Amino acid sequence: MAKPKVYVTRLIPDEGMKLLYEKCDVTVNPYDRVATREELLENVKGKDALLSLLTDTIDAEVFEANPNLKVVANYAVGYNNINLKDAEKYGIPVTNTPGVLTETTADFAWTLLMATARRIVEADKFNRSGQFKGWGPLLLLGQDVHHKTIGIIGFGRIGQAVAQRARGFDMNVLYYDMNKMPDVAAKYDAQYRELDDLIRESDFITLHVDLNESTRHLISDREFGMMKENAYLINTSRGPVVDEKALVRALKEGRIAGAGLDVYEDEPLMAPGLAECENAVLAPHTASATRETRGAMARIAAENVLAALEGKRPPNIVNPEVLDK
Ligand code: DGY
C-alpha cells in the first residue's frame, strides 16, 4: 500500500523525522530557510499532512491548494500563524506541541531577565574589546533581581514555571491573567493584580500570553508610561504583543531600564533603532532552542501527524470542533 504523503516545510530534528520516514512518503523543504509562499503552495498539493513552522502562514490559500489535508501539525506551541477559522471552514485539524517547552522557555525568560539586569552582554563586549583595565566601583552597574517584584502577564504553564523560579530569588510575585487562579497562585505565593496595577508595581515584567486580537500591542506607549523608570520588560511570547516602536522610544528616552526580547513584531526584522539600544538584550527567537526540547517538539509534531493519518484523534489538537461536528 502506498505510504501517506507528508510535506515538512523545514527540516526538524531527527526525533520527528525518523518517525515520519518510517511510515510516510516525506517531502522536506531542502533549503535551510523558510519555504517561500510559492514553494509552500506547490508542495502542499497532493499531500495527506502538512508539518508547518511558526514562520509559515497557513490560511485559506493553503487549504484551497489542498482541501484534503488530514492535519496541519505546527512545530510550536503557539499557532497564531494558522488561521483557525479557515481551518474550520475546510474541516482540517490543527495541532501544536504544548508542554515540552514550558521549562525551557521559562529558563530562557530568566536568562533574558538576568542578562538585562546584570548587563552581561555589555560586559562581555566590554571585556572582549580590551576595555577592562581593572576593577571599578562604578563599572557596569546593574540592578538587583533578588527581593524585587516580578509581574507575570499570562499565568499559564510558562508563566507559572517563571513564577516557580522567582521563588528561588525571594521575589515578590505578581500575576495577571484573564482568569484569576487563587489555588494555582498559592503554590507560587503569587498575588493577582489588575493589569495596570501589575505594570505600575513591577520591577520586572515578563510576558507569557498567546497572541490574539486582545493581546496585540498589550504593551504600548500608555503602559511604558506607567512602568517604573527602573523596570525591565521581558518578552518570550510573541513579538506583536509589544508595540516595538513604542518600546524603542521607551528604551531610548530612559522611560524604562531595559528589555530582554526573544521575539519581534515583524520577525526577523527589528523596529528601527532597537538594535542600537545597549539596554536591550536581543535573542533570535531561541527560547525553546535546546537539543532536548526541539527534539521533543519534533517527536510530538510527528506523533500528531501519524495519529491523524491513522484516523485517530491527534493528541494535541487545538481545534477539536472540526472532529466533533
Ligand atoms: C513556540 O513553540 O511557540 C515557540 O515560540 C517556539 O520557540
mmCIF file of C-alpha atoms and ligand atoms in Angstrom:
data_model
loop_
_atom_site.group_PDB
_atom_site.id
_atom_site.type_symbol
_atom_site.label_atom_id
_atom_site.label_comp_id
_atom_site.label_asym_id
_atom_site.label_seq_id
_atom_site.Cartn_x
_atom_site.Cartn_y
_atom_site.Cartn_z
ATOM 1 C CA MET A 1 0.000 0.000 0.000
ATOM 2 C CA ALA A 2 1.272 3.464 -0.830
ATOM 3 C CA LYS A 3 2.527 5.419 2.151
ATOM 4 C CA PRO A 4 0.741 8.638 3.089
ATOM 5 C CA LYS A 5 2.430 11.777 1.861
ATOM 6 C CA VAL A 6 3.699 14.485 4.198
ATOM 7 C CA TYR A 7 5.219 17.875 3.433
ATOM 8 C CA VAL A 8 7.613 19.220 6.094
ATOM 9 C CA THR A 9 8.213 22.922 5.496
ATOM 10 C CA ARG A 10 11.705 22.874 7.043
ATOM 11 C CA LEU A 11 13.953 20.161 8.426
ATOM 12 C CA ILE A 12 13.183 19.397 12.080
ATOM 13 C CA PRO A 13 15.264 17.243 14.478
ATOM 14 C CA ASP A 14 15.684 13.508 13.887
ATOM 15 C CA GLU A 15 13.356 12.574 16.738
ATOM 16 C CA GLY A 16 10.483 13.627 14.464
ATOM 17 C CA MET A 17 11.941 12.958 11.021
ATOM 18 C CA LYS A 18 12.665 9.296 11.878
ATOM 19 C CA LEU A 19 9.055 8.669 12.892
ATOM 20 C CA LEU A 20 7.808 10.248 9.689
ATOM 21 C CA TYR A 21 10.267 8.419 7.429
ATOM 22 C CA GLU A 22 9.207 5.051 8.928
ATOM 23 C CA LYS A 23 5.578 5.424 7.925
ATOM 24 C CA CYS A 24 5.298 8.175 5.345
ATOM 25 C CA ASP A 25 6.482 9.368 1.996
ATOM 26 C CA VAL A 26 8.141 12.594 3.167
ATOM 27 C CA THR A 27 8.951 15.729 1.192
ATOM 28 C CA VAL A 28 11.115 18.217 3.107
ATOM 29 C CA ASN A 29 11.994 21.758 2.142
ATOM 30 C CA PRO A 30 15.610 21.149 1.038
ATOM 31 C CA TYR A 31 16.809 24.627 1.964
ATOM 32 C CA ASP A 32 17.954 25.919 5.340
ATOM 33 C CA ARG A 33 15.446 28.750 5.196
ATOM 34 C CA VAL A 34 11.725 29.350 5.442
ATOM 35 C CA ALA A 35 9.866 27.879 2.455
ATOM 36 C CA THR A 36 8.660 30.613 0.139
ATOM 37 C CA ARG A 37 4.934 31.083 -0.312
ATOM 38 C CA GLU A 38 5.187 29.569 -3.813
ATOM 39 C CA GLU A 39 7.109 26.533 -2.511
ATOM 40 C CA LEU A 40 4.571 26.022 0.263
ATOM 41 C CA LEU A 41 1.563 26.248 -2.059
ATOM 42 C CA GLU A 42 3.169 23.963 -4.613
ATOM 43 C CA ASN A 43 4.428 21.316 -2.190
ATOM 44 C CA VAL A 44 1.269 21.036 -0.129
ATOM 45 C CA LYS A 45 -0.607 19.826 -3.200
ATOM 46 C CA GLY A 46 -1.408 16.121 -3.120
ATOM 47 C CA LYS A 47 -0.107 15.630 0.431
ATOM 48 C CA ASP A 48 -2.023 13.978 3.270
ATOM 49 C CA ALA A 49 -0.399 16.019 6.021
ATOM 50 C CA LEU A 50 1.470 19.269 6.459
ATOM 51 C CA LEU A 51 4.087 19.777 9.171
ATOM 52 C CA SER A 52 4.441 23.545 9.433
ATOM 53 C CA LEU A 53 6.575 26.009 11.367
ATOM 54 C CA LEU A 54 5.575 29.195 13.167
ATOM 55 C CA THR A 55 7.172 31.069 10.269
ATOM 56 C CA ASP A 56 4.644 29.659 7.760
ATOM 57 C CA THR A 57 1.349 31.442 7.227
ATOM 58 C CA ILE A 58 -1.299 28.752 6.927
ATOM 59 C CA ASP A 59 -4.584 30.139 5.691
ATOM 60 C CA ALA A 60 -7.389 29.666 3.159
ATOM 61 C CA GLU A 61 -4.969 29.893 0.238
ATOM 62 C CA VAL A 62 -3.051 26.874 1.564
ATOM 63 C CA PHE A 63 -6.239 24.919 2.281
ATOM 64 C CA GLU A 64 -7.544 25.862 -1.159
ATOM 65 C CA ALA A 65 -4.337 24.406 -2.658
ATOM 66 C CA ASN A 66 -5.108 21.191 -0.791
ATOM 67 C CA PRO A 67 -8.540 20.892 0.843
ATOM 68 C CA ASN A 68 -7.876 17.201 1.579
ATOM 69 C CA LEU A 69 -5.195 17.682 4.216
ATOM 70 C CA LYS A 70 -5.863 15.390 7.163
ATOM 71 C CA VAL A 71 -3.846 17.534 9.556
ATOM 72 C CA VAL A 72 -1.648 20.588 9.907
ATOM 73 C CA ALA A 73 0.858 19.818 12.675
ATOM 74 C CA ASN A 74 2.560 23.009 13.801
ATOM 75 C CA TYR A 75 6.064 22.608 15.186
ATOM 76 C CA ALA A 76 5.454 25.127 18.010
ATOM 77 C CA VAL A 77 3.228 25.601 20.991
ATOM 78 C CA GLY A 78 1.983 28.906 19.534
ATOM 79 C CA TYR A 79 -0.238 28.643 16.456
ATOM 80 C CA ASN A 80 -1.066 32.269 15.643
ATOM 81 C CA ASN A 81 0.461 31.604 12.203
ATOM 82 C CA ILE A 82 -2.517 29.379 11.389
ATOM 83 C CA ASN A 83 -5.911 30.839 10.584
ATOM 84 C CA LEU A 84 -8.160 28.575 12.634
ATOM 85 C CA LYS A 85 -11.341 29.985 11.094
ATOM 86 C CA ASP A 86 -10.071 28.928 7.674
ATOM 87 C CA ALA A 87 -9.029 25.516 9.049
ATOM 88 C CA GLU A 88 -12.517 25.059 10.465
ATOM 89 C CA LYS A 89 -14.109 26.030 7.168
ATOM 90 C CA TYR A 90 -12.115 23.307 5.436
ATOM 91 C CA GLY A 91 -12.564 20.873 8.366
ATOM 92 C CA ILE A 92 -8.819 20.466 8.878
ATOM 93 C CA PRO A 93 -7.446 19.534 12.313
ATOM 94 C CA VAL A 94 -4.566 21.657 13.596
ATOM 95 C CA THR A 95 -2.127 20.550 16.303
ATOM 96 C CA ASN A 96 0.660 22.138 18.360
ATOM 97 C CA THR A 97 3.443 20.968 20.704
ATOM 98 C CA PRO A 98 2.444 22.019 24.219
ATOM 99 C CA GLY A 99 4.117 21.093 27.483
ATOM 100 C CA VAL A 100 7.575 20.104 26.315
ATOM 101 C CA LEU A 101 8.886 23.641 26.000
ATOM 102 C CA THR A 102 7.460 25.043 29.235
ATOM 103 C CA GLU A 103 10.542 24.712 31.451
ATOM 104 C CA THR A 104 12.977 25.534 28.652
ATOM 105 C CA THR A 105 11.148 28.741 27.762
ATOM 106 C CA ALA A 106 10.893 29.720 31.436
ATOM 107 C CA ASP A 107 14.658 29.169 31.763
ATOM 108 C CA PHE A 108 15.169 31.477 28.822
ATOM 109 C CA ALA A 109 12.873 34.207 30.144
ATOM 110 C CA TRP A 110 15.071 34.108 33.233
ATOM 111 C CA THR A 111 18.205 34.154 31.109
ATOM 112 C CA LEU A 112 16.999 37.379 29.482
ATOM 113 C CA LEU A 113 15.938 38.818 32.819
ATOM 114 C CA MET A 114 19.321 38.188 34.426
ATOM 115 C CA ALA A 115 21.230 39.266 31.325
ATOM 116 C CA THR A 116 19.448 42.623 31.141
ATOM 117 C CA ALA A 117 19.503 43.374 34.872
ATOM 118 C CA ARG A 118 23.195 42.492 35.197
ATOM 119 C CA ARG A 119 24.210 43.877 31.773
ATOM 120 C CA ILE A 120 26.027 40.690 30.840
ATOM 121 C CA VAL A 121 26.052 41.291 27.075
ATOM 122 C CA GLU A 122 27.512 44.782 27.506
ATOM 123 C CA ALA A 123 30.033 43.363 29.978
ATOM 124 C CA ASP A 124 31.113 40.652 27.552
ATOM 125 C CA LYS A 125 31.600 43.173 24.725
ATOM 126 C CA PHE A 126 33.488 45.483 27.080
ATOM 127 C CA ASN A 127 35.858 42.743 28.099
ATOM 128 C CA ARG A 128 36.473 41.339 24.623
ATOM 129 C CA SER A 129 37.206 44.781 23.226
ATOM 130 C CA GLY A 130 40.047 45.248 25.713
ATOM 131 C CA GLN A 131 38.342 47.954 27.748
ATOM 132 C CA PHE A 132 38.678 46.131 31.083
ATOM 133 C CA LYS A 133 41.532 47.919 32.815
ATOM 134 C CA GLY A 134 40.787 46.723 36.347
ATOM 135 C CA TRP A 135 38.009 46.542 38.928
ATOM 136 C CA GLY A 136 35.971 49.739 39.160
ATOM 137 C CA PRO A 137 33.474 50.805 41.811
ATOM 138 C CA LEU A 138 31.122 52.205 39.186
ATOM 139 C CA LEU A 139 31.838 49.764 36.388
ATOM 140 C CA LEU A 140 28.743 48.397 34.598
ATOM 141 C CA LEU A 141 26.356 48.797 37.482
ATOM 142 C CA GLY A 142 23.169 46.847 37.002
ATOM 143 C CA GLN A 143 20.210 46.181 39.268
ATOM 144 C CA ASP A 144 19.457 43.528 41.845
ATOM 145 C CA VAL A 145 16.991 40.809 40.974
ATOM 146 C CA HIS A 146 16.572 39.144 44.369
ATOM 147 C CA HIS A 147 13.792 40.507 46.590
ATOM 148 C CA LYS A 148 12.393 42.623 43.737
ATOM 149 C CA THR A 149 8.873 42.412 42.307
ATOM 150 C CA ILE A 150 8.251 40.340 39.191
ATOM 151 C CA GLY A 151 4.992 40.806 37.300
ATOM 152 C CA ILE A 152 3.964 37.848 35.166
ATOM 153 C CA ILE A 153 1.427 38.610 32.453
ATOM 154 C CA GLY A 154 -0.222 35.361 31.362
ATOM 155 C CA PHE A 155 -0.246 32.737 34.100
ATOM 156 C CA GLY A 156 -0.416 29.560 32.044
ATOM 157 C CA ARG A 157 2.172 26.805 32.056
ATOM 158 C CA ILE A 158 5.152 29.004 31.149
ATOM 159 C CA GLY A 159 4.106 31.907 33.381
ATOM 160 C CA GLN A 160 3.847 29.519 36.316
ATOM 161 C CA ALA A 161 7.248 27.989 35.570
ATOM 162 C CA VAL A 162 8.698 31.523 35.627
ATOM 163 C CA ALA A 163 6.994 32.116 38.998
ATOM 164 C CA GLN A 164 8.495 28.900 40.353
ATOM 165 C CA ARG A 165 11.983 30.184 39.512
ATOM 166 C CA ALA A 166 11.230 33.601 41.032
ATOM 167 C CA ARG A 167 10.686 31.984 44.418
ATOM 168 C CA GLY A 168 14.332 30.938 44.464
ATOM 169 C CA PHE A 169 15.249 34.615 44.188
ATOM 170 C CA ASP A 170 12.938 35.555 47.072
ATOM 171 C CA MET A 171 10.940 37.764 44.767
ATOM 172 C CA ASN A 172 7.548 39.259 45.300
ATOM 173 C CA VAL A 173 5.489 37.546 42.580
ATOM 174 C CA LEU A 174 2.501 39.252 40.929
ATOM 175 C CA TYR A 175 0.448 37.826 38.097
ATOM 176 C CA TYR A 176 -2.225 38.966 35.704
ATOM 177 C CA ASP A 177 -4.353 36.585 33.664
ATOM 178 C CA MET A 178 -7.833 36.621 32.164
ATOM 179 C CA ASN A 179 -8.628 34.034 34.840
ATOM 180 C CA LYS A 180 -7.885 34.510 38.467
ATOM 181 C CA MET A 181 -6.354 31.282 39.748
ATOM 182 C CA PRO A 182 -6.134 31.539 43.528
ATOM 183 C CA ASP A 183 -5.289 27.864 44.095
ATOM 184 C CA VAL A 184 -2.573 27.773 41.457
ATOM 185 C CA ALA A 185 -1.246 31.166 42.559
ATOM 186 C CA ALA A 186 -0.989 29.985 46.158
ATOM 187 C CA LYS A 187 1.506 27.301 45.052
ATOM 188 C CA TYR A 188 3.881 30.051 43.927
ATOM 189 C CA ASP A 189 2.961 32.593 46.557
ATOM 190 C CA ALA A 190 1.797 34.807 43.689
ATOM 191 C CA GLN A 191 -0.717 37.602 44.080
ATOM 192 C CA TYR A 192 -3.233 38.657 41.440
ATOM 193 C CA ARG A 193 -3.163 42.231 40.162
ATOM 194 C CA GLU A 194 -5.217 44.013 37.554
ATOM 195 C CA LEU A 195 -3.014 44.617 34.517
ATOM 196 C CA ASP A 196 -2.361 48.324 35.116
ATOM 197 C CA ASP A 197 -1.528 47.742 38.771
ATOM 198 C CA LEU A 198 0.896 44.973 37.896
ATOM 199 C CA ILE A 199 2.582 47.234 35.347
ATOM 200 C CA ARG A 200 2.929 50.051 37.882
ATOM 201 C CA GLU A 201 4.256 47.879 40.699
ATOM 202 C CA SER A 202 6.690 45.531 38.964
ATOM 203 C CA ASP A 203 10.456 45.816 38.632
ATOM 204 C CA PHE A 204 10.455 43.043 36.019
ATOM 205 C CA ILE A 205 7.505 42.461 33.694
ATOM 206 C CA THR A 206 7.511 39.231 31.746
ATOM 207 C CA LEU A 207 5.030 38.314 29.006
ATOM 208 C CA HIS A 208 3.563 34.824 28.608
ATOM 209 C CA VAL A 209 0.313 35.357 26.716
ATOM 210 C CA ASP A 210 -0.923 33.993 23.395
ATOM 211 C CA LEU A 211 -1.045 36.420 20.515
ATOM 212 C CA ASN A 212 -4.631 37.270 19.614
ATOM 213 C CA GLU A 213 -6.642 40.411 18.987
ATOM 214 C CA SER A 214 -6.906 41.159 22.706
ATOM 215 C CA THR A 215 -3.145 40.868 23.317
ATOM 216 C CA ARG A 216 -1.830 42.657 20.192
ATOM 217 C CA HIS A 217 0.054 45.755 21.436
ATOM 218 C CA LEU A 218 -0.898 44.920 25.003
ATOM 219 C CA ILE A 219 2.222 46.885 25.941
ATOM 220 C CA SER A 220 2.419 50.245 24.190
ATOM 221 C CA ASP A 221 3.154 53.929 24.984
ATOM 222 C CA ARG A 222 0.469 54.086 27.675
ATOM 223 C CA GLU A 223 1.869 51.056 29.502
ATOM 224 C CA PHE A 224 5.507 52.193 29.167
ATOM 225 C CA GLY A 225 4.359 55.477 30.684
ATOM 226 C CA MET A 226 3.045 53.591 33.732
ATOM 227 C CA MET A 227 6.155 51.454 34.307
ATOM 228 C CA LYS A 228 8.753 52.284 36.912
ATOM 229 C CA GLU A 229 11.817 54.010 35.478
ATOM 230 C CA ASN A 230 13.951 51.102 36.678
ATOM 231 C CA ALA A 231 11.635 48.440 35.233
ATOM 232 C CA TYR A 232 12.654 45.797 32.699
ATOM 233 C CA LEU A 233 10.396 44.202 30.109
ATOM 234 C CA ILE A 234 10.991 40.589 29.092
ATOM 235 C CA ASN A 235 9.187 39.089 26.092
ATOM 236 C CA THR A 236 9.396 35.426 25.139
ATOM 237 C CA SER A 237 5.773 35.204 23.939
ATOM 238 C CA ARG A 238 5.074 36.766 20.542
ATOM 239 C CA GLY A 239 6.515 39.995 19.141
ATOM 240 C CA PRO A 240 3.267 41.825 18.327
ATOM 241 C CA VAL A 241 2.227 41.690 21.998
ATOM 242 C CA VAL A 242 4.590 44.668 22.366
ATOM 243 C CA ASP A 243 4.367 47.824 20.269
ATOM 244 C CA GLU A 244 8.010 47.680 19.239
ATOM 245 C CA LYS A 245 8.276 51.281 18.075
ATOM 246 C CA ALA A 246 6.936 52.418 21.458
ATOM 247 C CA LEU A 247 9.469 50.121 23.124
ATOM 248 C CA VAL A 248 12.338 51.722 21.211
ATOM 249 C CA ARG A 249 11.128 55.163 22.356
ATOM 250 C CA ALA A 250 10.895 53.963 25.961
ATOM 251 C CA LEU A 251 14.403 52.452 25.839
ATOM 252 C CA LYS A 252 15.962 55.486 24.190
ATOM 253 C CA GLU A 253 14.278 58.036 26.437
ATOM 254 C CA GLY A 254 15.139 56.037 29.554
ATOM 255 C CA ARG A 255 11.471 55.613 30.456
ATOM 256 C CA ILE A 256 12.342 52.043 31.416
ATOM 257 C CA ALA A 257 15.686 50.478 32.373
ATOM 258 C CA GLY A 258 15.858 47.789 29.740
ATOM 259 C CA ALA A 259 14.300 44.950 27.797
ATOM 260 C CA GLY A 260 15.107 41.335 27.087
ATOM 261 C CA LEU A 261 13.491 40.154 23.888
ATOM 262 C CA ASP A 262 13.291 36.841 22.089
ATOM 263 C CA VAL A 263 10.507 37.792 19.689
ATOM 264 C CA TYR A 264 9.791 40.737 17.384
ATOM 265 C CA GLU A 265 6.800 42.337 15.764
ATOM 266 C CA ASP A 266 7.892 41.648 12.215
ATOM 267 C CA GLU A 267 10.371 38.791 12.555
ATOM 268 C CA PRO A 268 13.125 38.512 11.548
ATOM 269 C CA LEU A 269 13.188 42.319 11.239
ATOM 270 C CA MET A 270 13.520 44.614 14.228
ATOM 271 C CA ALA A 271 11.992 48.062 14.655
ATOM 272 C CA PRO A 272 14.351 50.860 13.561
ATOM 273 C CA GLY A 273 16.668 51.822 16.412
ATOM 274 C CA LEU A 274 16.166 48.690 18.506
ATOM 275 C CA ALA A 275 19.496 47.139 17.550
ATOM 276 C CA GLU A 276 21.281 50.285 18.751
ATOM 277 C CA CYS A 277 19.753 50.155 22.236
ATOM 278 C CA GLU A 278 22.501 48.969 24.595
ATOM 279 C CA ASN A 279 19.879 48.470 27.306
ATOM 280 C CA ALA A 280 18.205 45.690 25.311
ATOM 281 C CA VAL A 281 19.303 42.068 25.061
ATOM 282 C CA LEU A 282 18.084 40.689 21.751
ATOM 283 C CA ALA A 283 17.828 36.954 21.092
ATOM 284 C CA PRO A 284 16.762 35.482 17.730
ATOM 285 C CA HIS A 285 13.627 33.579 18.869
ATOM 286 C CA THR A 286 15.643 30.852 20.587
ATOM 287 C CA ALA A 287 13.751 30.451 23.870
ATOM 288 C CA SER A 288 12.922 26.823 23.117
ATOM 289 C CA ALA A 289 16.220 26.121 21.360
ATOM 290 C CA THR A 290 17.752 23.288 23.354
ATOM 291 C CA ARG A 291 18.524 19.918 21.837
ATOM 292 C CA GLU A 292 16.195 18.196 24.272
ATOM 293 C CA THR A 293 13.233 20.483 23.724
ATOM 294 C CA ARG A 294 13.486 20.872 19.980
ATOM 295 C CA GLY A 295 13.810 17.060 19.766
ATOM 296 C CA ALA A 296 10.716 16.592 21.913
ATOM 297 C CA MET A 297 8.791 19.133 19.838
ATOM 298 C CA ALA A 298 9.759 17.228 16.683
ATOM 299 C CA ARG A 299 8.596 13.933 18.156
ATOM 300 C CA ILE A 300 5.275 15.393 19.248
ATOM 301 C CA ALA A 301 4.628 17.105 15.906
ATOM 302 C CA ALA A 302 5.354 13.806 14.105
ATOM 303 C CA GLU A 303 3.110 11.866 16.505
ATOM 304 C CA ASN A 304 0.292 14.285 15.761
ATOM 305 C CA VAL A 305 0.787 13.732 12.027
ATOM 306 C CA LEU A 306 0.837 9.945 12.396
ATOM 307 C CA ALA A 307 -2.238 9.853 14.633
ATOM 308 C CA ALA A 308 -4.245 11.890 12.135
ATOM 309 C CA LEU A 309 -3.055 9.744 9.230
ATOM 310 C CA GLU A 310 -4.122 6.608 11.124
ATOM 311 C CA GLY A 311 -7.608 8.083 11.540
ATOM 312 C CA LYS A 312 -7.082 8.728 15.256
ATOM 313 C CA ARG A 313 -7.649 11.936 17.167
ATOM 314 C CA PRO A 314 -4.304 13.766 17.205
ATOM 315 C CA PRO A 315 -3.207 14.137 20.838
ATOM 316 C CA ASN A 316 -2.597 17.880 20.628
ATOM 317 C CA ILE A 317 -5.479 19.077 18.518
ATOM 318 C CA VAL A 318 -6.247 22.782 19.091
ATOM 319 C CA ASN A 319 -9.498 22.901 17.090
ATOM 320 C CA PRO A 320 -11.312 19.741 18.277
ATOM 321 C CA GLU A 321 -14.609 21.137 16.975
ATOM 322 C CA VAL A 322 -13.606 20.091 13.439
ATOM 323 C CA LEU A 323 -13.654 16.443 14.543
ATOM 324 C CA ASP A 324 -16.618 16.714 16.878
ATOM 325 C CA LYS A 325 -19.001 18.092 14.273
HETATM 326 C C1 DGY B 1 6.623 28.199 20.178
HETATM 327 O O1 DGY B 1 6.683 26.965 20.192
HETATM 328 O O2 DGY B 1 5.558 28.796 20.048
HETATM 329 C C2 DGY B 1 7.892 28.930 20.368
HETATM 330 O O3 DGY B 1 7.780 30.278 20.089
HETATM 331 C C3 DGY B 1 8.999 28.285 19.576
HETATM 332 O O4 DGY B 1 10.190 28.691 20.163
#
